PDB file of C-alpha atoms in Angstrom:
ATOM      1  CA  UNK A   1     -49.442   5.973 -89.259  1.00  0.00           C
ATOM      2  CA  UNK A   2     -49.922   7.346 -85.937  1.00  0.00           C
ATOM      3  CA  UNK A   3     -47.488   8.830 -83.450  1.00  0.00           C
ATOM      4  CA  UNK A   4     -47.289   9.797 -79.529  1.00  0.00           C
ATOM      5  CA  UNK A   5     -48.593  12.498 -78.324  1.00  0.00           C
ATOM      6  CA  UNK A   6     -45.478  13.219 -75.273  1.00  0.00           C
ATOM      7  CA  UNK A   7     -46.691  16.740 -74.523  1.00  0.00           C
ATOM      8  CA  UNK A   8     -49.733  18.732 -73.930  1.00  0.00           C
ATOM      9  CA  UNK A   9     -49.799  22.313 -73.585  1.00  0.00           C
ATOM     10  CA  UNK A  10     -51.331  25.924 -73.212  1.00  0.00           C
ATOM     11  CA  UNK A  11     -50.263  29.005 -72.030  1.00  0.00           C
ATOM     12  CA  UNK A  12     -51.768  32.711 -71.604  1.00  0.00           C
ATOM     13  CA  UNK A  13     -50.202  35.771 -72.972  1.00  0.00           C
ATOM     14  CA  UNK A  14     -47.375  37.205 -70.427  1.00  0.00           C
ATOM     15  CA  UNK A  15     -44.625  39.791 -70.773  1.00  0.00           C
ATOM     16  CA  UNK A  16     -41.414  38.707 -70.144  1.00  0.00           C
ATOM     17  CA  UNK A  17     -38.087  39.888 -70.185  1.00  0.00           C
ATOM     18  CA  UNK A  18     -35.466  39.155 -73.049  1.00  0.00           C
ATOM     19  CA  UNK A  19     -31.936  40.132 -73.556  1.00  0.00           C
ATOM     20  CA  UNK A  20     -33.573  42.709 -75.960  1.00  0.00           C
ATOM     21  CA  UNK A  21     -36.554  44.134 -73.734  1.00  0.00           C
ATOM     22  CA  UNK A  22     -39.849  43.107 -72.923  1.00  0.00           C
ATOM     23  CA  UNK A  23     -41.991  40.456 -74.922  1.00  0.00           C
ATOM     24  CA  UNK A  24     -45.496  40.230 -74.814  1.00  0.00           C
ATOM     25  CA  UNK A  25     -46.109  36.708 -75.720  1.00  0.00           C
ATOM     26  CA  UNK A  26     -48.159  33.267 -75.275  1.00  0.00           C
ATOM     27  CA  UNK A  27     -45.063  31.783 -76.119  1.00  0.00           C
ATOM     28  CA  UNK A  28     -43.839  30.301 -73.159  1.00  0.00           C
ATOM     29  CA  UNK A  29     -46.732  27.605 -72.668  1.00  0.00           C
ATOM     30  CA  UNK A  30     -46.533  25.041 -69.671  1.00  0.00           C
ATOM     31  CA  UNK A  31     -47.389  21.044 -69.913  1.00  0.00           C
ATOM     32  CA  UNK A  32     -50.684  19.868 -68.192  1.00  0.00           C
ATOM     33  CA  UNK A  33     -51.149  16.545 -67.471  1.00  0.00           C
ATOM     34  CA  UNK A  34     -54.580  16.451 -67.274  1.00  0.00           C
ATOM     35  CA  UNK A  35     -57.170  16.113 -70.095  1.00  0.00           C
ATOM     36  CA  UNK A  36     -58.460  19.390 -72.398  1.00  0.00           C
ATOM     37  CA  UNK A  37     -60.803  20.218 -74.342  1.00  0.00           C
ATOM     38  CA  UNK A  38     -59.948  20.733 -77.683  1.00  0.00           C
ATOM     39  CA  UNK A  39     -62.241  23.366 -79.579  1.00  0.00           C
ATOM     40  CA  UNK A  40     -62.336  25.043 -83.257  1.00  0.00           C
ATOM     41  CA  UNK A  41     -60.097  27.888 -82.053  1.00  0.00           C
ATOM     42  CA  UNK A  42     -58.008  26.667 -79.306  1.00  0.00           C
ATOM     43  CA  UNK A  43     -57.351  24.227 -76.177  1.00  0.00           C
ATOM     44  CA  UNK A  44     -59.048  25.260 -73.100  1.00  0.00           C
ATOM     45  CA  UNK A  45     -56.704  27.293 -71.380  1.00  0.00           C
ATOM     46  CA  UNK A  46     -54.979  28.673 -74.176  1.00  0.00           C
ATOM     47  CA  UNK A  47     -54.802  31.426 -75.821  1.00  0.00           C
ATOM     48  CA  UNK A  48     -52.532  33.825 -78.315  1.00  0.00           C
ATOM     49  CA  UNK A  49     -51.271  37.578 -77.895  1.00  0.00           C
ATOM     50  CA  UNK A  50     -50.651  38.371 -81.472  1.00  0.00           C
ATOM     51  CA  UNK A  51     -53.893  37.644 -82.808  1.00  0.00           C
ATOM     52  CA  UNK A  52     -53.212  38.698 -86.222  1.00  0.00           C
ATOM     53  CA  UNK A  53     -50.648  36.159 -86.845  1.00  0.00           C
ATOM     54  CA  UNK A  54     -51.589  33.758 -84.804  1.00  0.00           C
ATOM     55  CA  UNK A  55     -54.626  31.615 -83.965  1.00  0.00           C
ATOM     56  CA  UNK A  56     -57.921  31.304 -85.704  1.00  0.00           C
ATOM     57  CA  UNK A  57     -59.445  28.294 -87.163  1.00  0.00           C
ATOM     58  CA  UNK A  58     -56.390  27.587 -89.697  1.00  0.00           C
ATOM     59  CA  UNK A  59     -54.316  27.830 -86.465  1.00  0.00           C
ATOM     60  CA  UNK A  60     -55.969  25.925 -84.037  1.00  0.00           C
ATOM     61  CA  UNK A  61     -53.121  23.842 -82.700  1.00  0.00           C
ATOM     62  CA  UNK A  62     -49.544  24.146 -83.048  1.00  0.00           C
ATOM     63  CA  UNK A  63     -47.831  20.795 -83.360  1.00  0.00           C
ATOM     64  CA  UNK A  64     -44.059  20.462 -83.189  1.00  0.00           C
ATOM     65  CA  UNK A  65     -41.840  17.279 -83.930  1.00  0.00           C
ATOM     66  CA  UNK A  66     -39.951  15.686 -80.583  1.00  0.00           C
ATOM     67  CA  UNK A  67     -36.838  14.815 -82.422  1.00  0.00           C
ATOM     68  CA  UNK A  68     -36.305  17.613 -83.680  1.00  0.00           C
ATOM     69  CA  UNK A  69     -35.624  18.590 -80.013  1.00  0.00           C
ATOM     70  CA  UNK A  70     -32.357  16.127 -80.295  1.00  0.00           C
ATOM     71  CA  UNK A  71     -30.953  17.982 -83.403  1.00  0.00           C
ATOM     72  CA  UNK A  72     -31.198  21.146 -81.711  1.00  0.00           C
ATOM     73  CA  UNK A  73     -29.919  20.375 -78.925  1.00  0.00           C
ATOM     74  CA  UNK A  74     -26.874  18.417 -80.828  1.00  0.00           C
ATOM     75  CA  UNK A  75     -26.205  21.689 -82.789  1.00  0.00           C
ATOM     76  CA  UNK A  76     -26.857  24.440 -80.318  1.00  0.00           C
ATOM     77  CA  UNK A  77     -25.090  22.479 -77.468  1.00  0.00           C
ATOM     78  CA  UNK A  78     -27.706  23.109 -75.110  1.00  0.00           C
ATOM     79  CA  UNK A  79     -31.102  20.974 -73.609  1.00  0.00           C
ATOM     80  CA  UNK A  80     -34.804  22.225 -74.681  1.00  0.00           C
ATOM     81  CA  UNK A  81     -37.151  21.014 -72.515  1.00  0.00           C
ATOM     82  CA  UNK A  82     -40.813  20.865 -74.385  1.00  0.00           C
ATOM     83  CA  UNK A  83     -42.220  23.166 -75.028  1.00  0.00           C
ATOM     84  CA  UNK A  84     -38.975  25.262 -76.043  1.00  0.00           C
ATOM     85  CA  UNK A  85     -40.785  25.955 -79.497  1.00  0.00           C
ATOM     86  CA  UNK A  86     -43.937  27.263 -78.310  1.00  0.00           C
ATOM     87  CA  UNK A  87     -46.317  24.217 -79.279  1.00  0.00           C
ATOM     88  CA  UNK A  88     -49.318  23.246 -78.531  1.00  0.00           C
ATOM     89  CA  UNK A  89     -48.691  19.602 -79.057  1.00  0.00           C
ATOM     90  CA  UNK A  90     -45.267  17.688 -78.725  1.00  0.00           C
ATOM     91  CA  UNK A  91     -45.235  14.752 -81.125  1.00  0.00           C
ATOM     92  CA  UNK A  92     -42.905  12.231 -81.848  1.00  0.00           C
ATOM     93  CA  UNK A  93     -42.204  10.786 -85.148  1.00  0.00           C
ATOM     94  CA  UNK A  94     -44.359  12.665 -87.146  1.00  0.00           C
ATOM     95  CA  UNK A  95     -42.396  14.560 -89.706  1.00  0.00           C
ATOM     96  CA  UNK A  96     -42.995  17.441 -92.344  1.00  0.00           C
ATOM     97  CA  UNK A  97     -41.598  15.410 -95.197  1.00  0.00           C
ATOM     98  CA  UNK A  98     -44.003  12.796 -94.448  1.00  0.00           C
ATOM     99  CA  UNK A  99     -47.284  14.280 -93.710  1.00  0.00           C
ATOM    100  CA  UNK A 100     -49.483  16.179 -96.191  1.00  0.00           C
ATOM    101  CA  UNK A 101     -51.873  19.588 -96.516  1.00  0.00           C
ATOM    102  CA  UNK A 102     -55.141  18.131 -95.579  1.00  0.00           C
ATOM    103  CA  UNK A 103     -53.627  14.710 -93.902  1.00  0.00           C
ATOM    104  CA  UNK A 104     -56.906  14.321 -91.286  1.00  0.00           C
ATOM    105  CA  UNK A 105     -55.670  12.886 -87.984  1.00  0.00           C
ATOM    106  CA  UNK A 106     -57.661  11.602 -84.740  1.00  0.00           C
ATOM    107  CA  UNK A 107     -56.306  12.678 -81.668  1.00  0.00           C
ATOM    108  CA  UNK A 108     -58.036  11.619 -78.691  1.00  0.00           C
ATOM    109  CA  UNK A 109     -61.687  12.563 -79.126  1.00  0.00           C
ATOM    110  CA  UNK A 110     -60.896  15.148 -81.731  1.00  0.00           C
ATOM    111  CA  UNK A 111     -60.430  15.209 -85.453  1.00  0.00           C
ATOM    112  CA  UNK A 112     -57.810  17.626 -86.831  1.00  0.00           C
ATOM    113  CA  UNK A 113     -56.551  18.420 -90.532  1.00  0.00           C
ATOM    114  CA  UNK A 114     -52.966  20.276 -91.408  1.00  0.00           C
ATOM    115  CA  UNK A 115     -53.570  23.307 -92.624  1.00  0.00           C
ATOM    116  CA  UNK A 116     -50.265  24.761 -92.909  1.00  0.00           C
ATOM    117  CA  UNK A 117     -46.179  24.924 -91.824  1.00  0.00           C
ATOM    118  CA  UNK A 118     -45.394  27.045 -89.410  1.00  0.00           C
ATOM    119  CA  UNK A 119     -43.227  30.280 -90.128  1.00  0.00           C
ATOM    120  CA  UNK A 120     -40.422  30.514 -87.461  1.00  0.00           C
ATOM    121  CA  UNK A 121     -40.587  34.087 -86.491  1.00  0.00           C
ATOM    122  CA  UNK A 122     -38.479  36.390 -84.289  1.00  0.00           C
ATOM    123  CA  UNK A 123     -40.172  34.976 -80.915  1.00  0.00           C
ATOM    124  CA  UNK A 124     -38.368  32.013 -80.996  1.00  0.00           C
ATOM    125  CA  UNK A 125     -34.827  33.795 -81.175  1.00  0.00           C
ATOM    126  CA  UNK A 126     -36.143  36.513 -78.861  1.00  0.00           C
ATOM    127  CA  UNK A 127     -36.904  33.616 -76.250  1.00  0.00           C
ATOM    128  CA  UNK A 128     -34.170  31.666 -76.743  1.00  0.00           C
ATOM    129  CA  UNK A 129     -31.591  34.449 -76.887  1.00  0.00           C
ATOM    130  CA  UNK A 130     -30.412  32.457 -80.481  1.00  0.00           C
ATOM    131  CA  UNK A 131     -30.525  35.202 -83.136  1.00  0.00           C
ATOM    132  CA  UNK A 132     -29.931  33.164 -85.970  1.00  0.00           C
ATOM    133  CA  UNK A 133     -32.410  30.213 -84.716  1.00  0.00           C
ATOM    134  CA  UNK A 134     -35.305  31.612 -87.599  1.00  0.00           C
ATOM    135  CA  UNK A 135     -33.014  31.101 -89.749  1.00  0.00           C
ATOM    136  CA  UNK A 136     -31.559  27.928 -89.149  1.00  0.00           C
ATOM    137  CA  UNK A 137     -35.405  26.483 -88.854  1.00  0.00           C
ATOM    138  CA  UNK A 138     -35.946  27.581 -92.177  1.00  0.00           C
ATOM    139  CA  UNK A 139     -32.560  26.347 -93.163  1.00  0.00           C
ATOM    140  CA  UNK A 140     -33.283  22.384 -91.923  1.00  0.00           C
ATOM    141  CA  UNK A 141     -36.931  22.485 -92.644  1.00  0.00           C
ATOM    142  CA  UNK A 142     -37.758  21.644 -88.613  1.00  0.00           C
ATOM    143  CA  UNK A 143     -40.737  24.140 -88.589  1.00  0.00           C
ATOM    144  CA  UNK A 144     -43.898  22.028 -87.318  1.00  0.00           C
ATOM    145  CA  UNK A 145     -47.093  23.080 -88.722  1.00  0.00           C
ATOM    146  CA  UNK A 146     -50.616  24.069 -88.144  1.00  0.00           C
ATOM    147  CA  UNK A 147     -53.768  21.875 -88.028  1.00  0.00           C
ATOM    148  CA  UNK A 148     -57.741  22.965 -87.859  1.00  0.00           C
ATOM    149  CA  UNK A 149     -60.048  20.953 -85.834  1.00  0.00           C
ATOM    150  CA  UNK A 150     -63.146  18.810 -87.590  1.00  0.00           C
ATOM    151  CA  UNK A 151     -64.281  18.116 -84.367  1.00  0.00           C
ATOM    152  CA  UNK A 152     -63.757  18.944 -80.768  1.00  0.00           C
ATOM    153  CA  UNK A 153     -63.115  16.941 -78.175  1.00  0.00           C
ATOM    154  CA  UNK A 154     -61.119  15.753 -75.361  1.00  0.00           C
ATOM    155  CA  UNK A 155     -57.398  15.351 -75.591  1.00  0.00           C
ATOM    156  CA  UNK A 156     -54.587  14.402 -73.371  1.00  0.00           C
ATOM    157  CA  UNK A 157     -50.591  13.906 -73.215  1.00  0.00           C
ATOM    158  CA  UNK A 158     -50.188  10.045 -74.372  1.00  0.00           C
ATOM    159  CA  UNK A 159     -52.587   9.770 -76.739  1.00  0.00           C
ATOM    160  CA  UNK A 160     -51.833   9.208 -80.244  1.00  0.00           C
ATOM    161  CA  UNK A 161     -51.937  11.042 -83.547  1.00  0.00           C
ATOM    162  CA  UNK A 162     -53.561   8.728 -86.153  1.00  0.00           C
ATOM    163  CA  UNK A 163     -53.819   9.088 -89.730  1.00  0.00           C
ATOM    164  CA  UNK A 164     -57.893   8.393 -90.754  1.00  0.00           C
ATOM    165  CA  UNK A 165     -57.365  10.277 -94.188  1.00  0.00           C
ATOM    166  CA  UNK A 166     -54.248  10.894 -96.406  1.00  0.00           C
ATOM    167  CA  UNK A 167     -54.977  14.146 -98.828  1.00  0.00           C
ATOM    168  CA  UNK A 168     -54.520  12.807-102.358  1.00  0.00           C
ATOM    169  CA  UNK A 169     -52.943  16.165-103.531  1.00  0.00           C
ATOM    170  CA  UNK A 170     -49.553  14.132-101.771  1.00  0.00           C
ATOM    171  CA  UNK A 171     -48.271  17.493-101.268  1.00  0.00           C
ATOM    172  CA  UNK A 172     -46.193  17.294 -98.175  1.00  0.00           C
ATOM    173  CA  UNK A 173     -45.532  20.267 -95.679  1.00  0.00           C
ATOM    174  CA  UNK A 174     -41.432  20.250 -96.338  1.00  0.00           C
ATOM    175  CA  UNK A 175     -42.908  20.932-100.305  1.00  0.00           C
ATOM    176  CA  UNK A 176     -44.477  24.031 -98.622  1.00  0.00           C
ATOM    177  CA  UNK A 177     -41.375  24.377 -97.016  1.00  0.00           C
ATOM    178  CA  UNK A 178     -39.461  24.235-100.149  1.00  0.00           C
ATOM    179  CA  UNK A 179     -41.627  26.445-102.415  1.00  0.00           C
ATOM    180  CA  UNK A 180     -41.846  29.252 -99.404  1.00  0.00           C
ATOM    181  CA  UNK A 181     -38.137  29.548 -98.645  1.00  0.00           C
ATOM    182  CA  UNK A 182     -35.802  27.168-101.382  1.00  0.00           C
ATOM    183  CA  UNK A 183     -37.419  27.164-103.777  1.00  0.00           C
ATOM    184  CA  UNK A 184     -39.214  29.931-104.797  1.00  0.00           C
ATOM    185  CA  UNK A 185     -39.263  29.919-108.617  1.00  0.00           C
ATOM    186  CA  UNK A 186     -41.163  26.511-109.093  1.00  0.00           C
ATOM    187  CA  UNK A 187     -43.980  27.827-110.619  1.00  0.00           C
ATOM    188  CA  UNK A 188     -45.673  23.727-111.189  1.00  0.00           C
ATOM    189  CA  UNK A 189     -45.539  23.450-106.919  1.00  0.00           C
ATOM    190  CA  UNK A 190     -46.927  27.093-106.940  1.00  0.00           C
ATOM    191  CA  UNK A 191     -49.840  26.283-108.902  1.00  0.00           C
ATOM    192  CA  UNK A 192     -50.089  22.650-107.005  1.00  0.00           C
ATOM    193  CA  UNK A 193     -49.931  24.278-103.808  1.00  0.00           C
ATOM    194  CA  UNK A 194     -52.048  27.075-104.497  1.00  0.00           C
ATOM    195  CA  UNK A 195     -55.114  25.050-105.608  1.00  0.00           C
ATOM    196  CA  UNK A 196     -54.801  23.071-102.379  1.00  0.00           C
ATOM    197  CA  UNK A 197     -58.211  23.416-101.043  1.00  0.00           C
ATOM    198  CA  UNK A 198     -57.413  22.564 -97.365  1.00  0.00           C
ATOM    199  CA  UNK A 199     -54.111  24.800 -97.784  1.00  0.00           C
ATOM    200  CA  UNK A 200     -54.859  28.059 -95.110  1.00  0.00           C
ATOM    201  CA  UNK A 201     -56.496  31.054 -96.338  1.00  0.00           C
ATOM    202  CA  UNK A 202     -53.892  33.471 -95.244  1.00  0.00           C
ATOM    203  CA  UNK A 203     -51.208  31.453 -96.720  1.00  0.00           C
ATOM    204  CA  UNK A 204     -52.740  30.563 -99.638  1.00  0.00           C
ATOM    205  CA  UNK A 205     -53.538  34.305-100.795  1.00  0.00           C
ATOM    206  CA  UNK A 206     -49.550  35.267 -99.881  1.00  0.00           C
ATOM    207  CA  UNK A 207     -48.377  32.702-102.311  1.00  0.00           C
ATOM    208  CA  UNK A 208     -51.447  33.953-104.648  1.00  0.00           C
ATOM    209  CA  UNK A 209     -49.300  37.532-105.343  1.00  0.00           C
ATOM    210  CA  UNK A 210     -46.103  35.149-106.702  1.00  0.00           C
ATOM    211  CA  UNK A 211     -48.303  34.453-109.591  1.00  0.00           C
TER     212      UNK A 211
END
């Protein structure tokens, strides 16, 4: 498996205006054409506001499907030019019901691992000026996900995602999905999930407190 990398980008923390008052955000991150250098906390350039919840080694690199762009755009009427969801990395093809926790992937001269889905969060809508677009992202399962790096290295927009090593757990990141917001009560996936060694810390110990 391996899948185009059609976007590249970074952004600083800014504070912008929203229909609802200033944001403080990294957010709104910008394409770069050229290459980057990929470390074990971020790509050059880069950089998050909300360090708390975002960021860190479990964090490293945001990657969001680029058809999922289509369906939103279908349903909310309106174009979304990349990166409308705040990504690091614009992919296409890749998808969370087909990619696992601890899939390892080579992208350009770096080695990353998934570590997690991401959590749609009020940002998004804030941006946007979409109040129920959290929600809907939860609803469909379009959330993108996390991945650490093994290795840094150089990376830039056209190179590819490659699978080198499928986790053997086969737990995809919709199943995360499903067990966070669907499906709450299936304690078997909780305990799968849970003893997921390359699952993310933070993540790991919220689902922990179900038990």
């Amino acid at each position: 498996m391996k899948y185009k990398l059609l976007s590249l980008n970074v952004g600083r923390p800014e504070t912008y205006e929203t229909s609802k008052g200033e944001l403080e955000s990294a957010y709104r991150k910008k394409p770069v054409s050229t290459p980057a250098f990929l470390s074990y906390w971020n790509f050059e350039g880069d950089e998050q506001a909300d360090k708390k919840n975002h960021g860190g080694r479990d964090k490293a690199v945001c990657l969001y499907p680029a058809q999922h762009y289509r369906h939103w755009e279908e349903h909310y009427g309106q174009s979304f030019a990349f990166p409308s969801f705040g990504e690091n990395i614009t992919v296409e093809g890749v998808s969370e019901e087909e990619v696992h926790i601890g899939d390892i992937f080579q992208m350009g001269e770096a080695l990353l691992q998934i570590s997690e889905p991401r959590k749609p969060c009020y940002i998004i809508a804030r941006t946007h000026g979409i109040d129920d677009f959290p929600a809907q992202v939860m609803k469909e399962g379009f959330t993108g996900f996390y991945l650490r790096v093994l290795k840094e290295g150089t990376v830039q927009a056209g190179d590819y995602l490659s699978l080198v090593e499928a986790h053997p757990a086969g737990v995809t990141v919709d199943d995360v999905n499903q067990l966070r917001y669907h499906d709450r009560d299936n304690k078997e996936l909780l305990e799968k999930v849970i003893h997921l060694e390359p699952l993310a810390e933070g993540l790991k110990e919220s689902l922990k407190k179900r038990l």
